[in-house]
């Protein structure tokens, strides 16, 4: 299971980095989103997968899953959701004002 | 346990939420912001004196004793930074009354201003590394809003880059936290320090340390600063002052905290990296400051130099250099805030930010000119002013640690700072005024704010002995992490 997760994280990172390196703004935003999700899976995997029962108190289970990583991932998902939303709005506004979504033609000294 | 620690975060948070409902009432927004900023300064003073008397204060959120819950820790270092940030932000707040257009003020400027400080104070006071990430994000999201507020072409273009670089570095931050949690099994910084000490900092933990170093260096503008000069040039000068004075310092605080508390077992690797990066920041920042001819860029490269200079204190890592780093950090927050305010005033009265199109301003605005000159001397480190004590301590610590080259680079960068600031003074204030009518701008309010900040800087220099007694208590915690660990892990 860890192996599959590792491969999934790797693929997400790969696609994310590839998209971030492209010219179109929309692709870059999608890239950052995928990168963040890769990190969330990484966080889940790093804390250990499937080590016991659900972290709810009961008499039967001997071992419990560590609930902390889930809390961390939840926080991180919320943050990345907010940032992505802001980034999309900013990109839309930039497209309106600058007239392009191509990072190459945005750069330069033009005020 | 001391509930006092939560107030620096709670006050700006409540203020910001309140201000959302007062969108159109700019005067009321200003008044409430002033009250909340003054309240914050008062709380910070109480916090500092409490820590002075009773040692490190901790607060366990929700009653969960460490290492399980989130813990807030106020040591002298954090408290002094909170106090200085509160004072600087008060100055910048007053400056922004005249420096920000009413449209921007109505577009929730003060709301974001206050939310930014939730993040800044939170980062200083938290004792939990994931919580540090959360507060970083709070301050970053507010800064995204502030940097793009107004939506000019330049702002939009630069804020896109700023966003991208910060999202990627935050992602790496979470990845680093994930690896650290896997390796050490805890997130509490004091507990992490113990665990890392038990496990030794070879192999995996060394890599994690370097990953943290990269993340924080991107945020602090330490060597990996290539995004900084352009991004910080885009917003209006009040926002620029906020960013230049405070944002990089939070990254720097994170570097100082993690590498004096958690990753201290193997300074051969990490501190050598920090030393190299400090040297790079000082040299390249200095060259950048000399190379450019417009005020925002010169000032932004000066931010990079000072970040390198504080990091040099961390690299040397002995008592003197850590005290010096704390002292210089406090001086730098105040003086960079004032520098950007004065720079903004020069741009306003000169009507342009290009130095070539300015000149002769000293005839009409002698006070601003001489304040700028005094501040330049303070930043370079001329004795009675505040930069001197920090610089002496840093250089002495550096020489004690046998870092002759770095100390020389530090001294050399001071000359580049001097040259770049005097260049502004010479080209903007001396010489002939360019042709054409210039409208006279009323800057009495801004000048009063700058004068007050300048007095603080002079006092900090002449009363260095007194300031040092506080700074050395802060430096003690950095030099002896066991004090911090004991305070957090007791009970």
Coordinates of C-alpha atoms in Angstrom, one line a residue:
Chain A
X1 CA 0.0 0.0 0.0
X2 CA 2.8 2.4 0.9
X3 CA 4.4 1.7 -2.5
X4 CA 1.2 2.6 -4.4
X5 CA 0.9 5.8 -2.3
X6 CA 4.5 6.6 -3.0
X7 CA 4.0 6.2 -6.7
X8 CA 0.8 8.2 -6.6
X9 CA 2.6 11.0 -4.8
X10 CA 5.4 10.9 -7.3
X11 CA 3.0 11.1 -10.3
X12 CA 1.1 14.0 -8.7
X13 CA 4.3 15.8 -8.1
X14 CA 5.5 15.1 -11.6
X15 CA 2.3 16.4 -13.3
X16 CA 2.2 19.4 -10.9
X17 CA 5.8 20.4 -11.7
X18 CA 5.2 19.9 -15.4
X19 CA 2.1 22.1 -15.3
X20 CA 3.8 24.8 -13.3
X21 CA 6.6 25.0 -15.8
X22 CA 4.1 25.7 -18.7
X23 CA 3.2 29.1 -20.0
X24 CA -0.5 29.3 -19.6
X25 CA -1.7 30.7 -16.3
X26 CA -4.6 28.3 -15.9
X27 CA -2.2 25.3 -16.3
X28 CA 0.1 26.8 -13.6
X29 CA -2.8 27.1 -11.2
X30 CA -3.9 23.5 -11.8
X31 CA -0.3 22.5 -11.3
X32 CA -0.1 24.1 -7.9
X33 CA -3.3 22.4 -6.9
X34 CA -2.0 19.0 -8.0
X35 CA 1.3 19.6 -6.2
X36 CA -0.6 20.4 -3.0
X37 CA -2.7 17.2 -3.3
X38 CA 0.5 15.3 -3.8
X39 CA 1.8 16.7 -0.5
X40 CA -1.5 15.8 1.3
X41 CA -1.1 12.2 0.2
X42 CA 2.5 12.3 1.3
X43 CA 1.4 13.5 4.7
X44 CA -1.0 10.7 5.0
X45 CA 1.5 8.1 3.9
X46 CA 4.3 9.4 6.1
X47 CA 2.1 9.1 9.3
X48 CA 1.6 5.4 8.6
X49 CA -1.3 3.7 6.8
X50 CA -3.8 1.4 8.4
X51 CA -2.3 0.8 11.8
X52 CA -5.4 0.1 13.8
X53 CA -9.0 0.9 14.3
X54 CA -10.7 4.3 13.8
X55 CA -9.5 6.8 16.4
X56 CA -12.8 6.6 18.4
X57 CA -12.7 5.2 21.9
X58 CA -14.1 1.7 22.2
X59 CA -13.2 -1.5 24.1
X60 CA -12.5 -3.8 21.3
X61 CA -9.7 -2.2 19.3
X62 CA -6.1 -2.8 20.4
X63 CA -4.5 -0.1 18.4
X64 CA -5.8 3.2 16.9
X65 CA -4.9 5.1 13.8
X66 CA -3.1 8.3 14.5
X67 CA -5.8 11.0 13.9
X68 CA -3.3 13.9 13.8
X69 CA -2.3 13.6 10.1
X70 CA -6.0 13.7 9.1
X71 CA -6.4 17.0 11.0
X72 CA -3.3 18.4 9.4
X73 CA -4.5 17.4 5.9
X74 CA -7.9 18.9 6.6
X75 CA -6.3 22.2 7.6
X76 CA -4.0 22.1 4.6
X77 CA -6.8 21.3 2.2
X78 CA -8.8 24.3 3.5
X79 CA -5.8 26.6 3.0
X80 CA -5.0 25.3 -0.5
X81 CA -8.7 25.6 -1.4
X82 CA -8.7 29.2 -0.4
X83 CA -5.4 30.0 -2.1
X84 CA -6.5 28.3 -5.3
X85 CA -9.7 30.3 -5.4
X86 CA -7.8 33.5 -4.8
X87 CA -5.3 32.6 -7.5
X88 CA -8.0 31.8 -10.0
X89 CA -9.8 35.1 -9.4
X90 CA -6.5 37.0 -9.6
X91 CA -5.7 35.2 -12.9
X92 CA -9.1 36.1 -14.3
X93 CA -8.5 39.8 -13.3
X94 CA -5.0 39.7 -14.7
X95 CA -6.4 38.3 -18.0
X96 CA -8.9 41.1 -18.1
X97 CA -6.4 43.8 -17.4
X98 CA -3.3 42.5 -19.1
X99 CA -5.1 40.9 -22.0
X100 CA -3.2 37.7 -21.9
X101 CA -2.7 34.6 -19.8
X102 CA 0.7 33.8 -21.3
X103 CA 3.4 34.2 -18.7
X104 CA 6.0 35.0 -21.3
X105 CA 4.2 38.0 -22.7
X106 CA 3.3 39.2 -19.2
X107 CA 6.9 39.7 -18.1
X108 CA 9.1 42.6 -19.1
X109 CA 9.4 46.2 -18.0
X110 CA 6.1 47.5 -19.4
X111 CA 4.3 49.2 -16.4
Chain B
X1 CA 0.1 29.1 31.8
X2 CA -0.6 32.7 30.8
X3 CA -3.6 33.8 28.8
X4 CA -1.7 36.9 27.9
X5 CA -0.1 35.2 25.0
X6 CA -3.3 34.9 23.0
X7 CA -4.1 38.6 23.1
X8 CA -1.6 39.8 20.4
X9 CA -3.4 37.4 18.0
X10 CA -6.9 38.0 19.3
X11 CA -6.9 41.8 19.1
X12 CA -6.1 42.2 15.4
X13 CA -8.3 39.2 14.6
X14 CA -11.4 40.8 16.3
X15 CA -10.5 44.2 14.9
X16 CA -10.3 42.8 11.3
X17 CA -13.7 41.0 11.7
X18 CA -15.3 44.2 13.1
X19 CA -13.9 46.3 10.2
X20 CA -15.4 44.1 7.6
X21 CA -18.8 45.5 8.6
X22 CA -17.6 49.1 8.3
X23 CA -16.6 49.1 4.7
X24 CA -17.7 52.6 3.7
X25 CA -16.9 54.4 7.0
X26 CA -13.2 55.1 6.4
X27 CA -12.8 57.5 9.3
X28 CA -14.3 55.0 11.8
X29 CA -12.0 52.2 10.3
X30 CA -9.0 54.4 10.9
X31 CA -10.0 55.2 14.4
X32 CA -10.6 51.5 15.4
X33 CA -7.3 50.5 13.8
X34 CA -5.5 53.1 15.8
X35 CA -7.1 51.9 19.1
X36 CA -6.4 48.3 18.3
X37 CA -2.8 49.0 17.4
X38 CA -2.3 51.0 20.6
X39 CA -3.9 48.1 22.6
X40 CA -1.5 45.7 20.9
X41 CA 1.6 47.8 21.9
X42 CA 0.3 47.9 25.5
X43 CA -0.2 44.2 25.6
X44 CA 3.3 43.6 24.1
X45 CA 4.9 45.8 26.7
X46 CA 3.1 43.9 29.5
X47 CA 4.2 40.6 27.9
X48 CA 7.8 41.7 27.7
X49 CA 7.8 42.9 31.3
X50 CA 6.1 39.7 32.5
X51 CA 8.7 37.5 30.7
X52 CA 11.4 39.7 32.1
X53 CA 10.2 39.0 35.6
X54 CA 8.9 35.4 35.4
X55 CA 10.7 33.8 32.5
X56 CA 9.2 32.1 29.5
X57 CA 5.4 32.1 29.4
X58 CA 3.4 29.2 27.9
X59 CA -0.2 28.6 27.0
X60 CA -1.7 25.2 26.3
X61 CA -4.5 25.6 23.9
X62 CA -7.6 23.8 25.1
X63 CA -5.8 22.5 28.2
X64 CA -3.9 19.8 26.3
X65 CA -0.5 19.5 27.9
X66 CA 2.4 19.3 25.6
X67 CA 3.5 17.5 23.5
X68 CA -0.2 16.7 22.5
X69 CA -1.9 20.0 22.1
X70 CA -0.9 23.2 20.4
X71 CA 1.2 25.3 22.7
X72 CA 1.9 29.0 22.5
X73 CA 5.3 30.0 23.8
X74 CA 6.4 33.6 24.6
X75 CA 10.1 33.8 25.2
X76 CA 11.9 37.1 25.3
X77 CA 12.9 36.8 21.6
X78 CA 9.3 36.4 20.4
X79 CA 8.0 39.0 22.8
X80 CA 10.5 41.6 21.7
X81 CA 9.7 40.9 18.0
X82 CA 6.0 41.2 18.8
X83 CA 6.6 44.6 20.5
X84 CA 8.8 45.9 17.7
X85 CA 6.3 44.7 15.0
X86 CA 3.5 46.4 16.9
X87 CA 5.4 49.7 17.1
X88 CA 6.5 49.6 13.5
X89 CA 3.0 48.6 12.3
X90 CA 1.5 51.5 14.3
X91 CA 3.8 53.9 12.4
X92 CA 3.0 52.4 9.1
X93 CA -0.7 52.5 9.9
X94 CA -0.5 56.2 10.6
X95 CA 1.5 56.7 7.4
X96 CA -1.1 54.8 5.3
X97 CA -3.8 57.3 6.2
X98 CA -2.2 59.7 3.8
X99 CA -0.3 57.1 1.7
X100 CA -3.2 54.9 0.5
X101 CA -6.0 56.2 -1.7
X102 CA -9.5 56.2 -0.4
X103 CA -10.7 53.6 -2.9
X104 CA -8.1 51.1 -1.6
X105 CA -9.1 52.0 2.0
X106 CA -12.7 51.2 1.2
X107 CA -11.6 47.9 -0.4
X108 CA -10.9 46.4 3.0
X109 CA -7.3 47.7 3.3
X110 CA -7.4 47.9 7.1
X111 CA -9.1 44.5 7.3
X112 CA -6.2 42.9 5.5
X113 CA -3.8 45.0 7.4
X114 CA -5.1 43.5 10.7
X115 CA -5.4 40.0 9.3
X116 CA -1.7 40.2 8.3
X117 CA -0.8 40.9 11.9
X118 CA -2.8 37.9 13.1
X119 CA -0.3 35.9 11.0
X120 CA 2.8 37.8 12.0
X121 CA 2.2 37.7 15.8
X122 CA 0.9 34.1 15.6
X123 CA 4.1 33.0 13.8
X124 CA 6.2 34.6 16.5
X125 CA 4.3 33.1 19.4
X126 CA 3.4 29.6 18.4
X127 CA 5.4 26.6 19.6
X128 CA 4.1 24.1 17.2
X129 CA 5.6 23.6 13.8
X130 CA 2.3 22.9 11.9
X131 CA 0.7 25.8 13.6
X132 CA 3.6 27.9 12.3
X133 CA 2.6 26.8 8.8
X134 CA -1.0 27.8 9.4
X135 CA 0.0 31.3 10.7
X136 CA 2.4 31.7 7.8
X137 CA -0.5 31.0 5.5
X138 CA -2.7 33.5 7.3
X139 CA -0.1 36.2 6.8
X140 CA 0.6 35.2 3.2
X141 CA -3.0 35.2 2.2
X142 CA -3.4 38.7 3.6
X143 CA -0.2 39.8 1.9
X144 CA -1.6 38.4 -1.4
X145 CA -4.6 40.5 -1.0
X146 CA -2.6 43.6 -0.1
X147 CA -0.1 43.2 -2.9
X148 CA -2.8 43.0 -5.5
X149 CA -5.2 45.5 -4.0
X150 CA -5.8 48.2 -6.5
X151 CA -5.2 46.0 -9.6
X152 CA -2.8 48.1 -11.6
X153 CA -1.0 46.2 -14.4
X154 CA 2.2 46.1 -12.5
X155 CA 0.6 44.9 -9.3
X156 CA -1.3 42.1 -11.1
X157 CA 1.8 41.0 -13.0
X158 CA 4.0 40.9 -9.9
X159 CA 1.4 39.4 -7.5
X160 CA 1.0 36.4 -9.9
X161 CA 4.7 35.6 -9.4
X162 CA 4.6 36.4 -5.7
X163 CA 1.7 34.0 -5.3
X164 CA 3.3 31.2 -7.3
X165 CA 6.6 31.3 -5.5
X166 CA 4.8 31.3 -2.1
X167 CA 2.4 28.6 -2.9
X168 CA 5.2 26.3 -4.1
X169 CA 7.3 27.1 -1.0
X170 CA 4.3 26.5 1.3
X171 CA 3.8 23.2 -0.4
X172 CA 7.4 22.2 0.3
X173 CA 6.8 23.4 3.9
X174 CA 4.0 20.9 4.4
X175 CA 6.1 18.2 2.8
X176 CA 8.9 19.0 5.2
X177 CA 6.5 18.8 8.1
X178 CA 5.3 15.4 6.8
X179 CA 8.8 14.0 6.7
X180 CA 9.6 15.5 10.1
X181 CA 6.4 13.9 11.6
X182 CA 7.4 10.6 10.1
X183 CA 10.9 10.8 11.5
X184 CA 10.2 12.3 14.9
X185 CA 6.6 11.6 15.6
X186 CA 5.7 15.0 17.1
X187 CA 5.0 18.5 16.0
X188 CA 5.7 20.4 19.2
X189 CA 9.0 22.3 18.6
X190 CA 10.4 21.7 22.1
X191 CA 9.5 18.0 21.9
X192 CA 11.0 17.9 18.4
X193 CA 14.2 19.3 19.7
X194 CA 14.4 16.5 22.3
X195 CA 13.5 13.8 19.8
X196 CA 16.1 15.1 17.2
X197 CA 18.7 15.1 20.0
X198 CA 17.9 11.5 20.9
X199 CA 18.0 10.3 17.3
X200 CA 21.0 12.3 16.2
X201 CA 20.8 14.6 13.2
X202 CA 22.4 12.4 10.6
X203 CA 20.9 11.0 7.4
X204 CA 17.1 11.6 7.1
X205 CA 16.9 14.3 9.7
X206 CA 19.7 16.2 8.0
X207 CA 17.9 16.2 4.7
X208 CA 14.7 17.4 6.5
X209 CA 16.7 20.2 8.1
X210 CA 17.9 21.3 4.7
X211 CA 14.4 21.1 3.3
X212 CA 13.2 23.4 6.1
X213 CA 16.1 25.7 5.5
X214 CA 15.2 26.0 1.8
X215 CA 11.5 26.7 2.6
X216 CA 12.3 29.4 5.2
X217 CA 15.0 30.9 3.0
X218 CA 12.5 31.4 0.2
X219 CA 10.1 33.1 2.6
X220 CA 12.8 35.2 4.2
X221 CA 14.5 36.3 1.0
X222 CA 17.7 34.7 2.2
X223 CA 19.8 34.0 -0.9
X224 CA 16.8 32.6 -2.8
X225 CA 15.5 36.1 -3.0
X226 CA 15.1 36.6 -6.8
X227 CA 11.3 37.0 -6.5
X228 CA 11.6 39.7 -3.9
X229 CA 12.8 43.0 -5.5
X230 CA 10.2 43.0 -8.2
X231 CA 7.2 41.8 -6.2
X232 CA 7.8 44.3 -3.4
X233 CA 8.0 47.2 -5.9
X234 CA 4.5 46.7 -7.1
X235 CA 2.2 47.8 -4.2
X236 CA 1.8 51.4 -2.9
X237 CA 4.6 52.6 -0.5
X238 CA 2.7 52.0 2.7
X239 CA 2.2 48.3 1.8
X240 CA 5.8 48.2 0.6
X241 CA 6.9 49.4 4.1
X242 CA 4.8 46.7 5.7
X243 CA 6.3 44.0 3.6
X244 CA 9.9 45.2 3.8
X245 CA 9.8 45.8 7.5
X246 CA 7.9 42.6 8.6
X247 CA 7.3 39.8 6.1
X248 CA 10.9 38.8 5.5
X249 CA 11.5 39.1 9.2
X250 CA 8.9 36.4 9.9
X251 CA 10.8 34.0 7.6
X252 CA 14.0 35.0 9.3
X253 CA 12.4 34.4 12.7
X254 CA 11.4 30.9 11.5
X255 CA 15.0 30.2 10.4
X256 CA 16.4 31.4 13.7
X257 CA 13.9 29.5 15.7
X258 CA 14.2 26.1 13.9
X259 CA 18.0 26.3 13.7
X260 CA 18.6 27.3 17.3
X261 CA 16.0 24.9 18.8
X262 CA 15.4 21.9 16.6
X263 CA 18.2 21.2 14.2
X264 CA 21.2 22.0 16.4
X265 CA 22.9 18.6 16.5
X266 CA 24.8 18.9 13.3
X267 CA 25.8 22.5 12.7
X268 CA 28.6 21.4 10.4
X269 CA 26.1 20.9 7.6
X270 CA 23.2 23.3 8.1
X271 CA 25.1 26.2 9.6
X272 CA 27.6 26.0 6.8
X273 CA 24.7 26.3 4.3
X274 CA 23.4 29.2 6.2
X275 CA 26.8 30.9 6.2
X276 CA 27.1 30.5 2.4
X277 CA 23.5 31.8 1.8
X278 CA 24.2 34.7 4.1
X279 CA 27.3 35.6 2.1
X280 CA 25.4 35.3 -1.1
X281 CA 22.5 37.4 0.1
X282 CA 24.9 40.2 1.3
X283 CA 27.0 40.2 -1.9
X284 CA 24.2 39.9 -4.4
X285 CA 21.9 42.2 -2.5
X286 CA 24.6 44.7 -2.2
X287 CA 25.3 44.6 -5.9
X288 CA 21.6 44.9 -6.7
X289 CA 21.3 47.9 -4.4
X290 CA 24.1 49.6 -6.1
X291 CA 23.0 48.7 -9.6
X292 CA 19.5 50.2 -9.8
X293 CA 18.4 53.7 -10.1
X294 CA 14.9 53.7 -8.9
X295 CA 14.0 54.0 -5.2
X296 CA 11.8 50.9 -4.6
X297 CA 14.4 48.5 -6.1
X298 CA 17.3 50.0 -4.1
X299 CA 15.3 49.7 -0.9
X300 CA 14.2 46.2 -1.7
X301 CA 17.8 45.1 -2.2
X302 CA 18.6 46.7 1.1
X303 CA 16.1 44.3 2.7
X304 CA 18.0 41.4 1.2
X305 CA 21.3 42.6 2.6
X306 CA 20.0 42.9 6.1
X307 CA 18.4 39.4 5.9
X308 CA 21.8 38.1 5.0
X309 CA 23.4 40.0 7.8
X310 CA 21.1 38.5 10.5
X311 CA 21.6 35.0 9.0
X312 CA 25.3 35.5 9.4
X313 CA 24.7 35.9 13.1
X314 CA 22.9 32.6 13.1
X315 CA 25.7 30.9 11.2
X316 CA 28.3 32.0 13.7
X317 CA 26.0 30.7 16.5
X318 CA 27.8 31.9 19.6
X319 CA 26.5 34.1 22.4
X320 CA 27.6 37.4 21.0
X321 CA 26.5 36.8 17.5
X322 CA 23.0 35.6 18.6
X323 CA 22.5 38.6 20.8
X324 CA 23.7 40.7 17.8
X325 CA 21.2 39.0 15.5
X326 CA 18.3 39.7 17.9
X327 CA 19.5 43.3 18.4
X328 CA 20.0 43.9 14.7
X329 CA 16.6 42.3 13.8
X330 CA 14.8 44.7 16.2
X331 CA 16.7 47.6 14.7
X332 CA 16.1 46.4 11.2
X333 CA 12.3 46.2 11.6
X334 CA 12.1 49.7 12.9
X335 CA 14.5 51.2 10.5
X336 CA 13.3 49.4 7.4
X337 CA 9.8 50.5 8.2
X338 CA 10.9 54.0 8.4
X339 CA 13.2 53.7 5.3
X340 CA 10.3 52.6 3.2
X341 CA 8.0 55.4 4.6
X342 CA 10.7 58.0 3.8
X343 CA 11.3 56.4 0.4
X344 CA 7.5 56.6 -0.3
X345 CA 7.6 60.3 0.8
X346 CA 10.5 61.0 -1.5
X347 CA 8.6 59.4 -4.4
X348 CA 5.5 61.5 -3.6
X349 CA 7.3 64.8 -3.4
X350 CA 9.6 64.0 -6.4
X351 CA 6.6 62.9 -8.4
X352 CA 8.5 59.9 -9.8
X353 CA 10.5 56.9 -8.5
X354 CA 13.3 57.3 -11.0
X355 CA 16.3 59.0 -9.4
X356 CA 17.4 60.5 -12.7
X357 CA 14.3 62.7 -12.9
X358 CA 14.6 64.1 -9.4
X359 CA 16.8 66.6 -7.7
X360 CA 16.9 69.6 -5.5
X361 CA 14.3 68.4 -3.1
X362 CA 16.4 69.6 -0.1
X363 CA 15.4 73.2 -0.8
X364 CA 11.8 72.6 -0.4
X365 CA 11.8 69.7 2.0
X366 CA 14.9 70.0 4.2
X367 CA 13.4 68.1 7.1
X368 CA 12.6 65.0 5.1
X369 CA 16.1 65.2 3.5
X370 CA 17.9 65.3 6.8
X371 CA 15.7 62.6 8.3
X372 CA 16.6 60.3 5.4
X373 CA 20.3 61.1 5.9
X374 CA 20.2 60.3 9.6
X375 CA 18.3 57.1 8.9
X376 CA 20.9 56.1 6.3
X377 CA 23.6 56.6 8.9
X378 CA 21.6 54.5 11.4
X379 CA 21.2 51.7 9.0
X380 CA 24.9 51.7 8.1
X381 CA 25.8 51.6 11.8
X382 CA 27.3 54.9 12.7
X383 CA 27.9 54.8 16.5
X384 CA 25.3 56.8 18.4
X385 CA 22.5 55.3 16.3
X386 CA 20.7 52.0 16.6
X387 CA 22.5 49.9 13.9
X388 CA 25.8 50.2 15.6
X389 CA 25.4 47.9 18.7
X390 CA 23.9 45.1 16.7
X391 CA 26.6 45.3 14.0
X392 CA 29.4 45.3 16.6
X393 CA 28.0 42.3 18.4
X394 CA 27.5 40.4 15.1
X395 CA 31.0 41.2 13.8
X396 CA 32.6 40.3 17.2
X397 CA 30.6 37.1 17.3
X398 CA 31.6 36.3 13.7
X399 CA 35.3 36.9 14.5
X400 CA 35.1 34.8 17.6
X401 CA 33.7 31.9 15.5
X402 CA 36.6 32.3 13.1
X403 CA 34.5 33.5 10.2
X404 CA 36.9 36.2 9.0
X405 CA 35.7 36.2 5.4
X406 CA 32.0 36.5 6.3
X407 CA 32.7 39.3 8.8
X408 CA 34.6 41.1 6.1
X409 CA 31.7 40.6 3.6
X410 CA 29.4 41.9 6.3
X411 CA 31.5 45.0 6.7
X412 CA 31.8 45.4 3.0
X413 CA 28.1 45.1 2.5
X414 CA 27.7 48.1 4.9
X415 CA 29.7 50.2 2.4
X416 CA 27.3 49.1 -0.4
X417 CA 24.3 50.0 1.8
X418 CA 25.9 53.4 2.5
X419 CA 26.6 54.0 -1.1
X420 CA 23.2 53.0 -2.3
X421 CA 21.4 55.1 0.3
X422 CA 23.6 58.1 -0.1
X423 CA 23.0 57.8 -3.9
X424 CA 19.3 58.3 -3.2
X425 CA 20.1 61.3 -0.9
X426 CA 22.5 62.8 -3.5
X427 CA 20.4 62.4 -6.6
X428 CA 17.0 63.2 -5.0
X429 CA 17.9 65.9 -2.6
X430 CA 21.0 67.6 -4.1
X431 CA 21.4 69.0 -7.6
X432 CA 19.1 71.1 -9.7
X433 CA 15.4 70.7 -9.7
X434 CA 14.0 69.4 -13.0
X435 CA 12.0 71.7 -15.2
X436 CA 8.3 72.1 -14.8
X437 CA 5.9 73.1 -12.1
X438 CA 5.6 70.8 -9.1
X439 CA 2.6 70.9 -6.8
X440 CA 3.5 71.2 -3.2
X441 CA 2.3 68.1 -1.3
X442 CA 1.2 68.3 2.3
X443 CA 3.2 65.7 4.2
X444 CA 3.0 67.0 7.7
X445 CA 1.3 63.9 9.1
X446 CA 3.8 61.5 7.5
X447 CA 6.7 63.6 8.5
X448 CA 5.5 63.6 12.1
X449 CA 5.3 59.8 12.0
X450 CA 8.7 59.5 10.6
X451 CA 10.2 61.8 13.2
X452 CA 8.6 59.8 16.0
X453 CA 10.1 56.6 14.5
X454 CA 13.5 58.2 14.0
X455 CA 13.5 59.3 17.7
X456 CA 12.8 55.7 18.6
X457 CA 15.8 54.6 16.5
X458 CA 18.1 57.2 18.0
X459 CA 16.9 56.3 21.6
X460 CA 17.5 52.6 20.8
X461 CA 21.0 53.6 19.9
X462 CA 21.8 55.9 22.8
X463 CA 20.1 53.6 25.3
X464 CA 21.7 50.5 23.8
X465 CA 22.9 49.3 27.2
X466 CA 19.3 49.2 28.5
X467 CA 18.0 47.6 25.3
X468 CA 20.8 45.1 25.5
X469 CA 19.7 43.8 28.9
X470 CA 16.5 42.7 27.2
X471 CA 18.2 41.5 24.1
X472 CA 20.6 39.4 26.0
X473 CA 17.8 37.6 27.7
X474 CA 16.4 36.8 24.3
X475 CA 19.8 35.7 23.0
X476 CA 20.2 33.4 26.0
X477 CA 17.2 31.4 25.0
X478 CA 18.6 31.1 21.5
X479 CA 22.0 30.1 22.7
X480 CA 20.6 27.6 25.4
X481 CA 17.6 25.8 23.9
X482 CA 17.2 23.8 27.0
X483 CA 15.7 26.8 28.7
X484 CA 12.9 26.8 26.1
X485 CA 12.4 23.1 26.2
X486 CA 12.2 23.1 30.0
X487 CA 9.7 25.9 30.0
X488 CA 7.4 24.1 27.5
X489 CA 7.8 20.5 28.7
X490 CA 7.4 21.1 32.5
X491 CA 4.4 19.8 34.3

